[in-house]
Coordinates of C-alpha atoms in Angstrom, one line a residue:
M14 CA 92.9 121.0 81.2
I15 CA 92.0 117.9 81.9
S16 CA 92.5 115.9 79.3
V17 CA 96.1 117.2 79.1
L18 CA 96.2 116.0 82.7
N19 CA 95.4 112.5 81.3
L20 CA 97.6 112.5 79.0
A21 CA 100.2 113.1 81.5
I22 CA 99.4 110.5 83.7
L23 CA 99.6 108.4 81.3
L24 CA 102.8 109.6 80.1
L25 CA 104.2 108.7 83.4
A26 CA 102.7 105.5 84.5
S27 CA 103.4 103.7 81.4
L28 CA 106.8 104.0 81.8
V29 CA 106.9 103.0 84.6
A30 CA 105.1 100.0 84.1
L31 CA 106.9 99.6 80.8
T32 CA 110.6 99.5 82.6
K33 CA 109.4 96.8 85.1
A34 CA 106.4 94.7 84.0
D35 CA 106.3 90.5 84.7
I36 CA 105.2 88.7 81.9
R37 CA 103.6 86.6 84.8
M38 CA 101.4 89.6 85.9
N39 CA 101.5 92.7 86.1
C40 CA 103.7 93.7 88.9
Y41 CA 103.0 97.1 88.8
P42 CA 99.3 97.7 88.6
I43 CA 97.8 101.4 86.5
V44 CA 94.6 101.6 88.1
N45 CA 92.2 105.0 87.6
W46 CA 95.9 106.5 86.7
V47 CA 96.9 104.5 90.3
V48 CA 100.3 102.7 90.1
F49 CA 101.0 100.3 92.4
D50 CA 104.9 98.4 93.3
L51 CA 103.8 95.0 94.0
N52 CA 107.3 93.5 93.9
S53 CA 107.9 94.1 97.4
L54 CA 105.4 91.0 98.4
Q55 CA 107.0 88.6 95.8
K56 CA 108.4 85.3 98.1
S57 CA 111.4 84.3 96.5
D58 CA 112.3 81.1 98.0
A59 CA 108.7 80.3 100.3
D60 CA 104.6 81.2 100.3
Y61 CA 102.4 82.8 102.5
E62 CA 100.6 80.6 104.5
V63 CA 97.2 81.0 105.7
P64 CA 95.7 78.1 108.1
I65 CA 91.8 78.0 107.4
T66 CA 90.5 75.0 109.6
P67 CA 90.7 74.0 113.6
A68 CA 93.5 71.7 114.8
T69 CA 90.5 69.0 114.9
E70 CA 89.7 68.6 111.2
P71 CA 92.3 68.0 108.9
P72 CA 95.1 70.3 108.5
S73 CA 93.9 72.7 105.9
E74 CA 95.4 76.2 104.8
I75 CA 95.9 78.4 101.4
V76 CA 99.2 78.8 100.0
W77 CA 99.7 82.4 97.8
N78 CA 102.6 84.2 96.4
I79 CA 102.5 87.3 94.1
C80 CA 104.6 88.5 91.3
G81 CA 105.5 85.0 91.3
Y82 CA 104.3 81.2 91.5
A83 CA 103.3 79.6 94.2
K84 CA 106.0 77.3 95.7
K85 CA 104.2 74.7 97.1
V86 CA 102.7 73.0 93.5
C87 CA 99.1 71.9 93.1
N88 CA 99.1 68.9 90.8
A89 CA 102.6 69.9 89.2
K90 CA 101.1 72.8 88.4
D91 CA 101.9 76.4 88.2
S92 CA 99.7 78.4 89.8
F93 CA 99.6 82.0 92.4
A94 CA 97.3 80.7 94.9
N95 CA 96.4 77.0 96.4
L96 CA 94.0 75.6 98.7
F97 CA 95.6 72.8 100.1
V98 CA 92.8 69.9 102.2
G99 CA 94.5 67.4 104.3
D100 CA 97.6 65.8 103.0
N101 CA 95.9 64.5 99.7
Q102 CA 93.7 67.7 98.2
C103 CA 94.8 70.3 96.7
F104 CA 93.1 72.8 94.4
H105 CA 94.3 76.1 92.2
L106 CA 93.0 79.0 93.6
T107 CA 93.8 81.2 90.5
S108 CA 94.5 79.9 86.6
P109 CA 97.1 77.6 86.9
N110 CA 99.9 78.2 84.4
T111 CA 98.7 81.2 82.8
V112 CA 97.0 84.9 84.2
L113 CA 93.7 85.5 82.3
N114 CA 91.6 87.0 84.4
V115 CA 92.5 89.2 86.8
T116 CA 91.3 92.3 88.2
Y117 CA 92.6 95.1 89.9
N118 CA 90.2 98.1 91.9
L119 CA 90.9 100.0 94.6
I120 CA 89.9 99.8 97.7
D121 CA 88.3 102.5 98.3
E122 CA 87.9 104.8 94.8
N123 CA 87.8 108.1 96.6
Q124 CA 90.6 107.1 98.7
P125 CA 93.1 105.7 96.8
E126 CA 95.7 105.9 99.9
S127 CA 93.4 103.2 101.1
G128 CA 95.0 100.3 98.6
L129 CA 94.6 97.7 96.2
T130 CA 92.8 95.1 96.0
I131 CA 93.7 92.1 93.3
T132 CA 90.5 89.5 91.8
F133 CA 91.9 85.6 90.8
D134 CA 89.6 84.1 88.6
S135 CA 89.0 80.9 87.2
G136 CA 90.4 78.5 89.9
D137 CA 89.8 74.9 89.6
D138 CA 86.1 73.3 89.3
A139 CA 84.1 73.7 92.5
Q140 CA 81.0 72.6 94.1
L141 CA 78.0 73.8 91.9
D142 CA 78.9 74.7 88.8
E143 CA 81.6 77.2 90.2
K144 CA 85.0 78.1 90.1
Y145 CA 87.3 79.3 93.0
S146 CA 88.6 82.5 92.9
F147 CA 91.4 84.4 95.1
T148 CA 91.3 88.1 96.2
L149 CA 94.0 89.6 97.8
N150 CA 93.4 92.9 99.6
I151 CA 96.3 94.9 100.2
N152 CA 95.8 97.2 102.2
C153 CA 98.3 100.9 102.6
D154 CA 100.5 101.1 106.0
A155 CA 103.4 103.2 104.8
N156 CA 105.6 101.6 108.0
A157 CA 104.8 98.2 107.5
E158 CA 107.7 96.5 105.6
S159 CA 106.8 93.0 105.9
V160 CA 103.3 92.4 105.0
Q161 CA 100.8 92.2 108.7
N162 CA 97.6 91.6 109.9
M163 CA 97.0 88.2 107.7
K164 CA 92.9 87.6 107.9
Y165 CA 91.2 86.1 105.7
Q166 CA 87.4 84.9 105.2
Q167 CA 85.4 82.7 102.9
I168 CA 82.2 82.7 100.9
G169 CA 81.8 79.9 98.9
S170 CA 84.0 79.0 96.4
K171 CA 85.7 82.3 97.1
Y172 CA 89.1 82.8 99.4
I173 CA 89.6 86.2 100.4
V174 CA 93.1 87.4 102.4
D175 CA 93.4 91.2 103.6
I176 CA 96.8 91.7 104.6
S177 CA 98.7 95.3 105.3
T178 CA 101.7 96.5 103.7
R179 CA 103.4 99.6 102.0
A180 CA 103.1 98.1 98.6
G181 CA 99.6 98.5 98.6
C182 CA 100.5 102.4 99.4
P183 CA 100.3 104.0 95.9
K184 CA 104.0 104.4 93.9
V185 CA 102.0 107.4 91.9
N186 CA 98.8 109.1 92.9
P187 CA 97.8 111.9 90.8
S188 CA 94.6 112.1 93.3
Q189 CA 96.0 114.9 95.2
I190 CA 95.9 117.1 91.9
S191 CA 92.2 116.3 91.4
K192 CA 91.7 116.8 94.7
F193 CA 93.3 120.2 94.7
L194 CA 92.0 120.7 91.8
Q195 CA 88.4 120.2 93.4
E196 CA 88.8 122.2 95.8
N197 CA 89.8 126.1 93.6
K198 CA 87.2 124.7 91.1
W199 CA 86.1 128.3 91.3
I200 CA 89.6 129.7 90.1
L201 CA 89.9 126.8 88.0
L202 CA 86.5 128.2 86.5
V203 CA 87.2 131.1 85.8
L204 CA 90.8 130.4 84.8
C205 CA 89.8 127.7 82.4
V206 CA 86.7 129.8 80.4
A207 CA 89.3 132.3 80.2
L208 CA 92.2 130.4 78.2
G209 CA 89.5 128.2 76.4
S210 CA 87.9 131.4 74.9
I211 CA 91.0 133.4 73.8
L212 CA 91.7 130.0 71.9
T213 CA 88.2 128.6 71.0
F214 CA 87.0 131.8 69.6
V215 CA 90.1 134.5 68.6
G216 CA 93.2 131.9 69.0
F217 CA 93.5 132.0 64.8
R218 CA 94.1 136.0 65.0
L219 CA 96.1 135.9 68.0
S220 CA 98.4 133.4 67.0
K221 CA 101.3 134.1 69.6
T222 CA 99.0 134.0 72.7
T223 CA 97.6 130.3 71.2
F224 CA 101.4 129.7 71.1
F225 CA 102.1 130.7 74.9
I226 CA 99.0 129.2 76.2
F227 CA 99.6 125.6 74.7
G228 CA 103.5 126.5 75.5
F229 CA 102.6 127.3 79.3
C230 CA 100.0 123.8 79.6
I231 CA 101.6 121.7 77.6
T232 CA 104.8 122.5 80.4
M233 CA 102.7 123.3 83.4
I234 CA 100.3 119.8 83.7
P235 CA 103.4 117.3 83.5
I236 CA 105.2 119.4 86.3
L237 CA 101.8 119.2 88.6
V238 CA 101.4 115.9 87.6
I239 CA 104.8 114.8 89.0
F240 CA 105.2 116.7 92.4
F241 CA 101.3 116.2 93.3
S242 CA 102.1 112.4 92.4
F243 CA 105.6 111.7 94.3
L244 CA 106.0 114.9 96.5
I245 CA 102.3 115.9 97.6
T246 CA 99.9 114.0 100.4
D247 CA 97.5 114.7 102.6
K248 CA 99.7 116.4 105.0
T249 CA 101.3 118.7 102.9
S250 CA 99.8 122.4 103.5
D251 CA 98.1 124.3 101.1
G252 CA 101.0 126.6 101.1
A253 CA 103.1 123.7 100.1
K254 CA 100.7 123.2 97.5
W255 CA 100.7 127.1 96.1
G256 CA 104.4 127.6 96.0
V257 CA 105.0 124.4 94.2
I258 CA 101.9 125.8 91.4
A259 CA 104.0 128.7 91.3
F260 CA 106.5 127.8 90.3
A261 CA 105.3 125.7 87.9
A262 CA 103.8 128.5 86.4
V263 CA 107.1 129.6 86.4
I264 CA 108.5 127.3 84.6
S265 CA 105.4 127.1 82.2
A266 CA 105.6 130.7 81.2
L267 CA 108.9 129.9 80.1
C268 CA 108.5 127.5 77.3
G269 CA 105.8 129.9 76.5
Y270 CA 107.9 132.1 75.8
I271 CA 110.0 130.1 74.3
S272 CA 107.0 128.7 72.0
V273 CA 106.3 132.0 70.6
R274 CA 109.3 132.9 69.8
L275 CA 110.1 129.3 68.3
E276 CA 106.9 129.5 65.9
R277 CA 107.7 126.0 64.7
V278 CA 107.7 124.5 68.2
G279 CA 104.6 126.9 68.8
F280 CA 103.0 124.8 65.9
F281 CA 104.4 121.5 66.6
L282 CA 103.1 121.6 70.0
I283 CA 99.6 122.6 68.9
G284 CA 99.5 119.8 66.7
F285 CA 100.3 117.8 68.9
G286 CA 97.6 119.1 71.3
L287 CA 95.5 118.7 67.9
A288 CA 96.1 114.8 68.0
F289 CA 95.5 114.8 71.3
V290 CA 92.1 115.6 71.3
V291 CA 91.5 113.3 68.1
T292 CA 92.8 110.1 70.0
N293 CA 90.4 110.8 73.2
I294 CA 87.7 110.6 71.0
I295 CA 88.5 107.3 69.1
F296 CA 89.4 106.2 72.4
L297 CA 86.4 106.7 73.7
A298 CA 83.8 105.4 70.6
V299 CA 86.8 102.8 69.4
I300 CA 89.0 101.5 72.0
A301 CA 87.2 102.1 75.6
P302 CA 84.1 99.8 73.2
N303 CA 86.3 97.0 72.6
V304 CA 89.2 96.6 74.2
E305 CA 90.2 95.8 78.1
N306 CA 93.9 95.0 78.7
N307 CA 97.2 97.6 77.8
Q308 CA 94.8 100.1 76.7
T309 CA 97.4 103.2 78.3
L310 CA 100.0 101.3 75.4
I311 CA 97.1 101.8 72.6
F312 CA 96.3 105.1 73.8
M313 CA 99.7 106.2 73.7
G314 CA 100.6 104.7 70.3
I315 CA 97.3 106.6 68.8
W316 CA 98.4 109.7 70.5
L317 CA 101.5 109.4 68.8
V318 CA 101.8 108.8 65.5
I319 CA 98.6 110.7 64.2
G320 CA 100.6 113.5 66.6
L321 CA 103.8 113.2 64.6
I322 CA 101.5 113.5 61.8
T323 CA 99.6 117.0 62.6
G324 CA 103.2 118.3 64.4
L325 CA 104.8 117.9 61.1
S326 CA 101.8 118.8 58.9
M327 CA 101.6 122.2 60.4
A328 CA 103.7 123.7 58.1
K329 CA 102.0 123.1 55.1
F330 CA 98.4 123.1 56.6
K331 CA 99.2 125.0 59.5
D332 CA 96.1 127.5 59.6
Y333 CA 93.7 125.0 59.6
V334 CA 95.3 122.6 61.9
L335 CA 95.9 125.4 64.1
I336 CA 91.9 126.0 64.0
L337 CA 90.7 122.8 64.7
A338 CA 93.2 122.5 67.5
T339 CA 92.2 125.8 68.9
S340 CA 88.6 124.9 68.9
L341 CA 88.5 121.9 69.8
F342 CA 91.1 122.2 72.7
G343 CA 89.5 125.6 74.3
S344 CA 85.4 124.6 73.5
Y345 CA 86.8 121.1 75.8
L346 CA 88.4 124.0 78.2
I347 CA 85.3 126.2 78.7
T348 CA 83.0 122.3 78.8
R349 CA 84.5 120.5 81.3
S350 CA 85.4 123.1 83.7
S351 CA 82.3 124.5 83.9
F352 CA 80.3 121.2 83.9
T353 CA 82.6 120.0 87.1
A354 CA 82.0 123.2 88.7
F355 CA 78.4 123.3 88.8
T356 CA 77.5 119.7 87.9
D357 CA 78.5 116.1 89.1
L358 CA 79.9 115.0 85.9
P359 CA 81.9 112.2 85.8
A360 CA 85.7 112.4 85.6
D361 CA 86.7 111.2 81.1
L362 CA 88.3 108.2 82.6
E363 CA 84.9 106.6 84.2
I364 CA 82.8 108.7 81.4
A365 CA 86.1 105.7 79.2
K366 CA 84.6 103.1 81.3
M367 CA 80.8 103.5 81.0
I368 CA 81.7 103.1 77.6
R369 CA 83.7 100.1 77.7
L370 CA 81.7 98.2 80.0
D371 CA 78.6 98.8 78.3
G372 CA 78.7 99.3 74.6
F373 CA 77.2 100.7 72.0
K374 CA 74.3 98.9 74.0
N375 CA 73.6 102.7 75.6
V376 CA 72.4 103.3 72.7
S377 CA 69.3 102.0 71.3
V378 CA 67.1 102.5 68.4
D379 CA 62.9 101.3 68.9
H380 CA 61.4 100.2 65.8
S381 CA 59.8 103.8 65.1
C382 CA 63.1 105.0 64.6
N383 CA 63.2 106.8 68.2
L384 CA 66.9 106.6 69.7
H385 CA 67.2 105.7 73.2
L386 CA 70.4 106.7 75.4
K387 CA 70.9 105.0 78.4
F388 CA 73.8 106.8 79.8
P389 CA 73.4 109.6 82.1
G390 CA 71.9 112.9 81.2
I391 CA 74.6 114.6 82.1
V392 CA 77.6 113.1 80.0
I393 CA 74.9 113.8 76.8
A394 CA 74.8 117.7 77.8
Y395 CA 78.5 117.8 78.0
L396 CA 79.1 115.8 74.6
V397 CA 76.6 118.0 73.0
V398 CA 77.7 121.3 74.8
W399 CA 81.1 120.4 73.9
L400 CA 80.6 119.7 70.4
V401 CA 78.5 122.9 69.6
I402 CA 80.9 125.2 71.3
A403 CA 83.5 123.8 69.1
L404 CA 81.4 124.4 66.4
I405 CA 80.4 127.8 67.0
G406 CA 84.6 128.3 67.0
L407 CA 85.2 126.5 64.3
Y408 CA 82.9 128.9 62.1
I409 CA 83.5 132.0 63.7
Q410 CA 87.4 131.6 62.9
F411 CA 87.1 130.2 59.3
T412 CA 84.7 133.2 58.6
K413 CA 87.4 135.9 60.0
K414 CA 90.3 133.4 57.9
R415 CA 88.2 134.1 54.8
E416 CA 88.1 137.9 55.5
L417 CA 91.3 138.3 55.7
D418 CA 92.7 136.0 52.9
K419 CA 89.9 138.3 50.4
K420 CA 91.8 141.6 52.2
K421 CA 95.3 139.7 51.7
E422 CA 94.9 139.2 47.8
A423 CA 93.4 142.3 47.1
L424 CA 96.8 143.9 48.7
L425 CA 98.4 141.8 46.5
T426 CA 96.3 142.2 43.1
P427 CA 97.5 145.6 41.1
P428 CA 95.0 148.1 40.8
A429 CA 93.8 148.3 37.3
V430 CA 95.1 150.7 35.0
A431 CA 93.1 153.2 32.9
Y432 CA 94.1 153.7 29.7
Y433 CA 92.8 157.1 27.5
K434 CA 93.3 157.2 23.5
I435 CA 95.5 160.3 22.7

């Protein structure tokens, strides 16, 4: 269920980012699936100015802008933030003319509502072989239409500016649904283990039930993501949250029923479900270690291509794809929900981040050919258990398919006729 949640968030966030992204910097940054809109911070006819020295010294200041270069130019080169010292000296705090080293992080990863941190590296050369850098902490203040409480601090060649504004509040915040699921993890555990067991071990035999489950899940999760991202806040009552879930369940049940009635639709959805699991594996093994930018677009592109292939191939290889999809997806539901309930397993996003930051350095082999894994043991256990349950499901379902095929063959084979000589 959490993988489907990731997919829905990826789709939602990418639509926002694709339709309104700025060519010079990402004004709709996506951090841990949380989307921000920074366009309201852009000044079209002036800059933000931060005085940084007492009146007794040469007047110095930081000028900066967001989603557009600073209007006060330093050395005839565009930059998002510049440091002016007196009337004759200036330094680029961000890389001039281009933005190659910009990182976006949440101020508090556990509370996305706190705001966003943007760090621009690779400014001009400073002393001691360092480069200037500029960090902007955008604190969330839903009531502040303009920038409030601007202050700065300097750490060596690093200049840090703090502001409070509405732009620091997420536009899309799926963490609300994550919090709700965590608060009700035991209900989620029972539901996921029940559905996962059906899919993993008898999904092929109970094809109509499988159609219903896939149709239900693929509809339920996007509805919840939309409501919990845009409408649900920390102040929303539990009754209202359960009301949203009840509404989503009714609509999802209707879509599940349609999947059962229209078998081709059901098979197509199952094909896309399998494609997502395969894309997740490719993403963790290949994309995450080697690609830092545009991961969302790459993920969606791979998923769409594989989804179309598997969805359309269901007509010819439906039995095999059905068994593969139900075993992989069902085992994921069982494993993910169980580890979430009983352990401190990181989210899938955090696991991907571990791979991206350290790549395959987490896996090494010594001179004696002993394999060493630097990942947390709980992550290795999670992946191994997921694989083992999936293999057991594949074995049970393929064995059952062979038995059914033999029975069908026996029924279609005409009985032997005995001839007697007269």
